[in-house]
């Protein structure tokens, strides 16, 4: 794997500050926008989308929640995706930028409660220290809630369950949280990176934000490549970041045989992939793609909430069959059976965990097709 210099001046990562005083000297105080809904138009013009993985337009969520009588804002920094370090890095280096964004979203929605959800550790300590410094500056106190280190604990409804004091499991029935979220109240859940971008858009404007990225997907995004966090413009060629086969979008992502496309939702969609939360996992030299994916799939099967059939039955069966293929002990019809099993779980889970796992497996069978045939014959190229 080769990591190359993208030669773009970072925006978020350059906003690091040792304390609130340095943050104010570099960026000024919070640029309040003048009331509920006042920032929605600027967010729409900026074209900011969520940086937690789904890529939904931020302004749409804000507009939905802003119509509610009593709203809640939640900054999600759980970062439960293995291999991702961007949120941890941002919260350790730029907590005040994130918290400025939270306060601006509080103003935009008229919220009277705000939370930041993060795993215990250095990032949580950084946020708590920053909140102590900000006492008297913020309009709504932000409460910090500990996130468990479980893969599904970062899913939107699992986040709200944890904040409410329940186990951090996805809801078994999907309801849009912008209408009925925490305790039935309209709730805006945004990734902490999204919050940081909101703060910069408020300070610098939509035109500045659109100065990097593509027309349809403007701005920068944080990516993690083998544990190293980089800030890159959306639309950058993947070949500038990695070489060789690469898993794009994390454990719910998809393998690409070579990093030919650009890093954007539009460019990756024809390959069945998406940027997700910005995790790029190149296949290490000498590693077998089937063995690598089998290990990931076993992990994902063990990390499910276990509250629906696809997670209780489908994922363990799929993981076992893929492991047999990786071990070169699978039956001759293993590929057909994997296609069948992944088809059974897609769209039938309580959350998208089965769908993401199925996407990973299907891309593996396609990208590593030659390796699959070797393994079925009892051999491996590695």
PDB file of N, CA and C in Angstrom, residues 297-323 337-350 353-359 361:
ATOM      1  N   UNK A 297     -16.167 -11.019   8.245  1.00  0.00           N
ATOM      2  CA  UNK A 297     -17.546 -11.500   8.304  1.00  0.00           C
ATOM      3  C   UNK A 297     -17.825 -12.219   9.621  1.00  0.00           C
ATOM      4  N   UNK A 298     -16.864 -12.973  10.119  1.00  0.00           N
ATOM      5  CA  UNK A 298     -17.040 -13.604  11.438  1.00  0.00           C
ATOM      6  C   UNK A 298     -17.204 -12.543  12.515  1.00  0.00           C
ATOM      7  N   UNK A 299     -16.410 -11.485  12.425  1.00  0.00           N
ATOM      8  CA  UNK A 299     -16.540 -10.383  13.381  1.00  0.00           C
ATOM      9  C   UNK A 299     -17.931  -9.759  13.296  1.00  0.00           C
ATOM     10  N   UNK A 300     -18.394  -9.473  12.087  1.00  0.00           N
ATOM     11  CA  UNK A 300     -19.696  -8.832  11.913  1.00  0.00           C
ATOM     12  C   UNK A 300     -20.827  -9.721  12.423  1.00  0.00           C
ATOM     13  N   UNK A 301     -20.728 -11.018  12.197  1.00  0.00           N
ATOM     14  CA  UNK A 301     -21.752 -11.936  12.699  1.00  0.00           C
ATOM     15  C   UNK A 301     -21.797 -11.910  14.222  1.00  0.00           C
ATOM     16  N   UNK A 302     -20.640 -11.785  14.850  1.00  0.00           N
ATOM     17  CA  UNK A 302     -20.585 -11.741  16.310  1.00  0.00           C
ATOM     18  C   UNK A 302     -20.988 -10.410  16.900  1.00  0.00           C
ATOM     19  N   UNK A 303     -21.001  -9.352  16.087  1.00  0.00           N
ATOM     20  CA  UNK A 303     -21.309  -8.008  16.584  1.00  0.00           C
ATOM     21  C   UNK A 303     -22.771  -7.612  16.395  1.00  0.00           C
ATOM     22  N   UNK A 304     -23.592  -8.483  15.853  1.00  0.00           N
ATOM     23  CA  UNK A 304     -24.995  -8.126  15.620  1.00  0.00           C
ATOM     24  C   UNK A 304     -25.735  -7.987  16.944  1.00  0.00           C
ATOM     25  N   UNK A 305     -26.886  -7.325  16.890  1.00  0.00           N
ATOM     26  CA  UNK A 305     -27.728  -7.192  18.082  1.00  0.00           C
ATOM     27  C   UNK A 305     -28.480  -8.482  18.377  1.00  0.00           C
ATOM     28  N   UNK A 306     -28.554  -9.377  17.409  1.00  0.00           N
ATOM     29  CA  UNK A 306     -29.196 -10.664  17.608  1.00  0.00           C
ATOM     30  C   UNK A 306     -30.687 -10.594  17.848  1.00  0.00           C
ATOM     31  N   UNK A 307     -31.333  -9.555  17.331  1.00  0.00           N
ATOM     32  CA  UNK A 307     -32.760  -9.382  17.611  1.00  0.00           C
ATOM     33  C   UNK A 307     -33.648  -9.618  16.393  1.00  0.00           C
ATOM     34  N   UNK A 308     -33.068 -10.090  15.289  1.00  0.00           N
ATOM     35  CA  UNK A 308     -33.879 -10.427  14.116  1.00  0.00           C
ATOM     36  C   UNK A 308     -33.294 -11.675  13.461  1.00  0.00           C
ATOM     37  N   UNK A 309     -34.101 -12.340  12.652  1.00  0.00           N
ATOM     38  CA  UNK A 309     -33.682 -13.577  12.018  1.00  0.00           C
ATOM     39  C   UNK A 309     -32.424 -13.466  11.187  1.00  0.00           C
ATOM     40  N   UNK A 310     -32.309 -12.444  10.322  1.00  0.00           N
ATOM     41  CA  UNK A 310     -31.088 -12.327   9.519  1.00  0.00           C
ATOM     42  C   UNK A 310     -29.816 -12.264  10.359  1.00  0.00           C
ATOM     43  N   UNK A 311     -29.870 -11.598  11.518  1.00  0.00           N
ATOM     44  CA  UNK A 311     -28.676 -11.500  12.360  1.00  0.00           C
ATOM     45  C   UNK A 311     -28.467 -12.758  13.205  1.00  0.00           C
ATOM     46  N   UNK A 312     -29.553 -13.332  13.716  1.00  0.00           N
ATOM     47  CA  UNK A 312     -29.423 -14.526  14.555  1.00  0.00           C
ATOM     48  C   UNK A 312     -29.017 -15.755  13.752  1.00  0.00           C
ATOM     49  N   UNK A 313     -29.564 -15.878  12.550  1.00  0.00           N
ATOM     50  CA  UNK A 313     -29.357 -17.096  11.772  1.00  0.00           C
ATOM     51  C   UNK A 313     -28.563 -16.872  10.483  1.00  0.00           C
ATOM     52  N   UNK A 314     -28.953 -15.847   9.718  1.00  0.00           N
ATOM     53  CA  UNK A 314     -28.364 -15.648   8.403  1.00  0.00           C
ATOM     54  C   UNK A 314     -26.892 -15.304   8.437  1.00  0.00           C
ATOM     55  N   UNK A 315     -26.501 -14.346   9.290  1.00  0.00           N
ATOM     56  CA  UNK A 315     -25.099 -13.924   9.300  1.00  0.00           C
ATOM     57  C   UNK A 315     -24.163 -15.014   9.808  1.00  0.00           C
ATOM     58  N   UNK A 316     -24.493 -15.740  10.894  1.00  0.00           N
ATOM     59  CA  UNK A 316     -23.597 -16.834  11.305  1.00  0.00           C
ATOM     60  C   UNK A 316     -23.441 -17.910  10.233  1.00  0.00           C
ATOM     61  N   UNK A 317     -24.538 -18.253   9.552  1.00  0.00           N
ATOM     62  CA  UNK A 317     -24.455 -19.270   8.498  1.00  0.00           C
ATOM     63  C   UNK A 317     -23.598 -18.786   7.337  1.00  0.00           C
ATOM     64  N   UNK A 318     -23.758 -17.518   6.981  1.00  0.00           N
ATOM     65  CA  UNK A 318     -22.969 -16.950   5.890  1.00  0.00           C
ATOM     66  C   UNK A 318     -21.496 -16.882   6.260  1.00  0.00           C
ATOM     67  N   UNK A 319     -21.210 -16.462   7.492  1.00  0.00           N
ATOM     68  CA  UNK A 319     -19.821 -16.371   7.949  1.00  0.00           C
ATOM     69  C   UNK A 319     -19.158 -17.742   7.968  1.00  0.00           C
ATOM     70  N   UNK A 320     -19.900 -18.763   8.385  1.00  0.00           N
ATOM     71  CA  UNK A 320     -19.336 -20.117   8.438  1.00  0.00           C
ATOM     72  C   UNK A 320     -19.011 -20.635   7.039  1.00  0.00           C
ATOM     73  N   UNK A 321     -19.901 -20.379   6.091  1.00  0.00           N
ATOM     74  CA  UNK A 321     -19.672 -20.859   4.727  1.00  0.00           C
ATOM     75  C   UNK A 321     -18.514 -20.111   4.069  1.00  0.00           C
ATOM     76  N   UNK A 322     -18.430 -18.789   4.292  1.00  0.00           N
ATOM     77  CA  UNK A 322     -17.319 -18.031   3.718  1.00  0.00           C
ATOM     78  C   UNK A 322     -15.996 -18.458   4.351  1.00  0.00           C
ATOM     79  N   UNK A 323     -16.020 -18.776   5.645  1.00  0.00           N
ATOM     80  CA  UNK A 323     -14.804 -19.259   6.312  1.00  0.00           C
ATOM     81  C   UNK A 323     -14.358 -20.593   5.728  1.00  0.00           C
ATOM     82  N   UNK A 337     -24.591 -21.000  -2.834  1.00  0.00           N
ATOM     83  CA  UNK A 337     -25.201 -20.934  -1.501  1.00  0.00           C
ATOM     84  C   UNK A 337     -24.971 -19.573  -0.852  1.00  0.00           C
ATOM     85  N   UNK A 338     -23.808 -18.998  -1.064  1.00  0.00           N
ATOM     86  CA  UNK A 338     -23.548 -17.657  -0.525  1.00  0.00           C
ATOM     87  C   UNK A 338     -24.452 -16.624  -1.186  1.00  0.00           C
ATOM     88  N   UNK A 339     -24.639 -16.735  -2.494  1.00  0.00           N
ATOM     89  CA  UNK A 339     -25.575 -15.839  -3.186  1.00  0.00           C
ATOM     90  C   UNK A 339     -26.973 -15.974  -2.591  1.00  0.00           C
ATOM     91  N   UNK A 340     -27.377 -17.207  -2.332  1.00  0.00           N
ATOM     92  CA  UNK A 340     -28.710 -17.457  -1.777  1.00  0.00           C
ATOM     93  C   UNK A 340     -28.833 -16.883  -0.367  1.00  0.00           C
ATOM     94  N   UNK A 341     -27.842 -17.130   0.473  1.00  0.00           N
ATOM     95  CA  UNK A 341     -27.894 -16.658   1.859  1.00  0.00           C
ATOM     96  C   UNK A 341     -27.888 -15.135   1.940  1.00  0.00           C
ATOM     97  N   UNK A 342     -27.038 -14.491   1.152  1.00  0.00           N
ATOM     98  CA  UNK A 342     -27.010 -13.025   1.196  1.00  0.00           C
ATOM     99  C   UNK A 342     -28.320 -12.444   0.677  1.00  0.00           C
ATOM    100  N   UNK A 343     -28.924 -13.104  -0.302  1.00  0.00           N
ATOM    101  CA  UNK A 343     -30.223 -12.651  -0.794  1.00  0.00           C
ATOM    102  C   UNK A 343     -31.311 -12.753   0.249  1.00  0.00           C
ATOM    103  N   UNK A 344     -31.197 -13.730   1.143  1.00  0.00           N
ATOM    104  CA  UNK A 344     -32.212 -13.916   2.180  1.00  0.00           C
ATOM    105  C   UNK A 344     -32.170 -12.833   3.256  1.00  0.00           C
ATOM    106  N   UNK A 345     -30.994 -12.250   3.505  1.00  0.00           N
ATOM    107  CA  UNK A 345     -30.883 -11.294   4.614  1.00  0.00           C
ATOM    108  C   UNK A 345     -31.102  -9.847   4.183  1.00  0.00           C
ATOM    109  N   UNK A 346     -30.891  -9.534   2.906  1.00  0.00           N
ATOM    110  CA  UNK A 346     -30.978  -8.142   2.455  1.00  0.00           C
ATOM    111  C   UNK A 346     -32.414  -7.624   2.598  1.00  0.00           C
ATOM    112  N   UNK A 347     -32.529  -6.467   3.250  1.00  0.00           N
ATOM    113  CA  UNK A 347     -33.827  -5.815   3.390  1.00  0.00           C
ATOM    114  C   UNK A 347     -34.740  -6.429   4.420  1.00  0.00           C
ATOM    115  N   UNK A 348     -34.254  -7.396   5.189  1.00  0.00           N
ATOM    116  CA  UNK A 348     -35.128  -8.093   6.133  1.00  0.00           C
ATOM    117  C   UNK A 348     -34.704  -7.925   7.588  1.00  0.00           C
ATOM    118  N   UNK A 349     -33.648  -7.195   7.824  1.00  0.00           N
ATOM    119  CA  UNK A 349     -33.176  -7.015   9.188  1.00  0.00           C
ATOM    120  C   UNK A 349     -33.854  -5.854   9.886  1.00  0.00           C
ATOM    121  N   UNK A 350     -33.679  -5.798  11.206  1.00  0.00           N
ATOM    122  CA  UNK A 350     -34.200  -4.668  11.975  1.00  0.00           C
ATOM    123  C   UNK A 350     -33.417  -3.399  11.661  1.00  0.00           C
ATOM    124  N   UNK A 353     -27.480  -3.721   9.227  1.00  0.00           N
ATOM    125  CA  UNK A 353     -26.298  -4.545   9.468  1.00  0.00           C
ATOM    126  C   UNK A 353     -26.238  -5.754   8.532  1.00  0.00           C
ATOM    127  N   UNK A 354     -27.331  -6.500   8.345  1.00  0.00           N
ATOM    128  CA  UNK A 354     -27.265  -7.616   7.395  1.00  0.00           C
ATOM    129  C   UNK A 354     -27.000  -7.162   5.961  1.00  0.00           C
ATOM    130  N   UNK A 355     -27.585  -6.035   5.564  1.00  0.00           N
ATOM    131  CA  UNK A 355     -27.398  -5.531   4.204  1.00  0.00           C
ATOM    132  C   UNK A 355     -25.937  -5.185   3.939  1.00  0.00           C
ATOM    133  N   UNK A 356     -25.313  -4.505   4.906  1.00  0.00           N
ATOM    134  CA  UNK A 356     -23.913  -4.133   4.738  1.00  0.00           C
ATOM    135  C   UNK A 356     -23.001  -5.340   4.663  1.00  0.00           C
ATOM    136  N   UNK A 357     -23.296  -6.346   5.479  1.00  0.00           N
ATOM    137  CA  UNK A 357     -22.492  -7.569   5.455  1.00  0.00           C
ATOM    138  C   UNK A 357     -22.654  -8.296   4.128  1.00  0.00           C
ATOM    139  N   UNK A 358     -23.883  -8.345   3.625  1.00  0.00           N
ATOM    140  CA  UNK A 358     -24.135  -8.985   2.327  1.00  0.00           C
ATOM    141  C   UNK A 358     -23.406  -8.260   1.205  1.00  0.00           C
ATOM    142  N   UNK A 359     -23.388  -6.929   1.253  1.00  0.00           N
ATOM    143  CA  UNK A 359     -22.687  -6.152   0.224  1.00  0.00           C
ATOM    144  C   UNK A 359     -21.193  -6.496   0.221  1.00  0.00           C
ATOM    145  N   UNK A 361     -19.753  -9.294   1.203  1.00  0.00           N
ATOM    146  CA  UNK A 361     -19.531 -10.656   0.704  1.00  0.00           C
ATOM    147  C   UNK A 361     -19.704 -10.721  -0.808  1.00  0.00           C
TER     148      UNK A 361
END
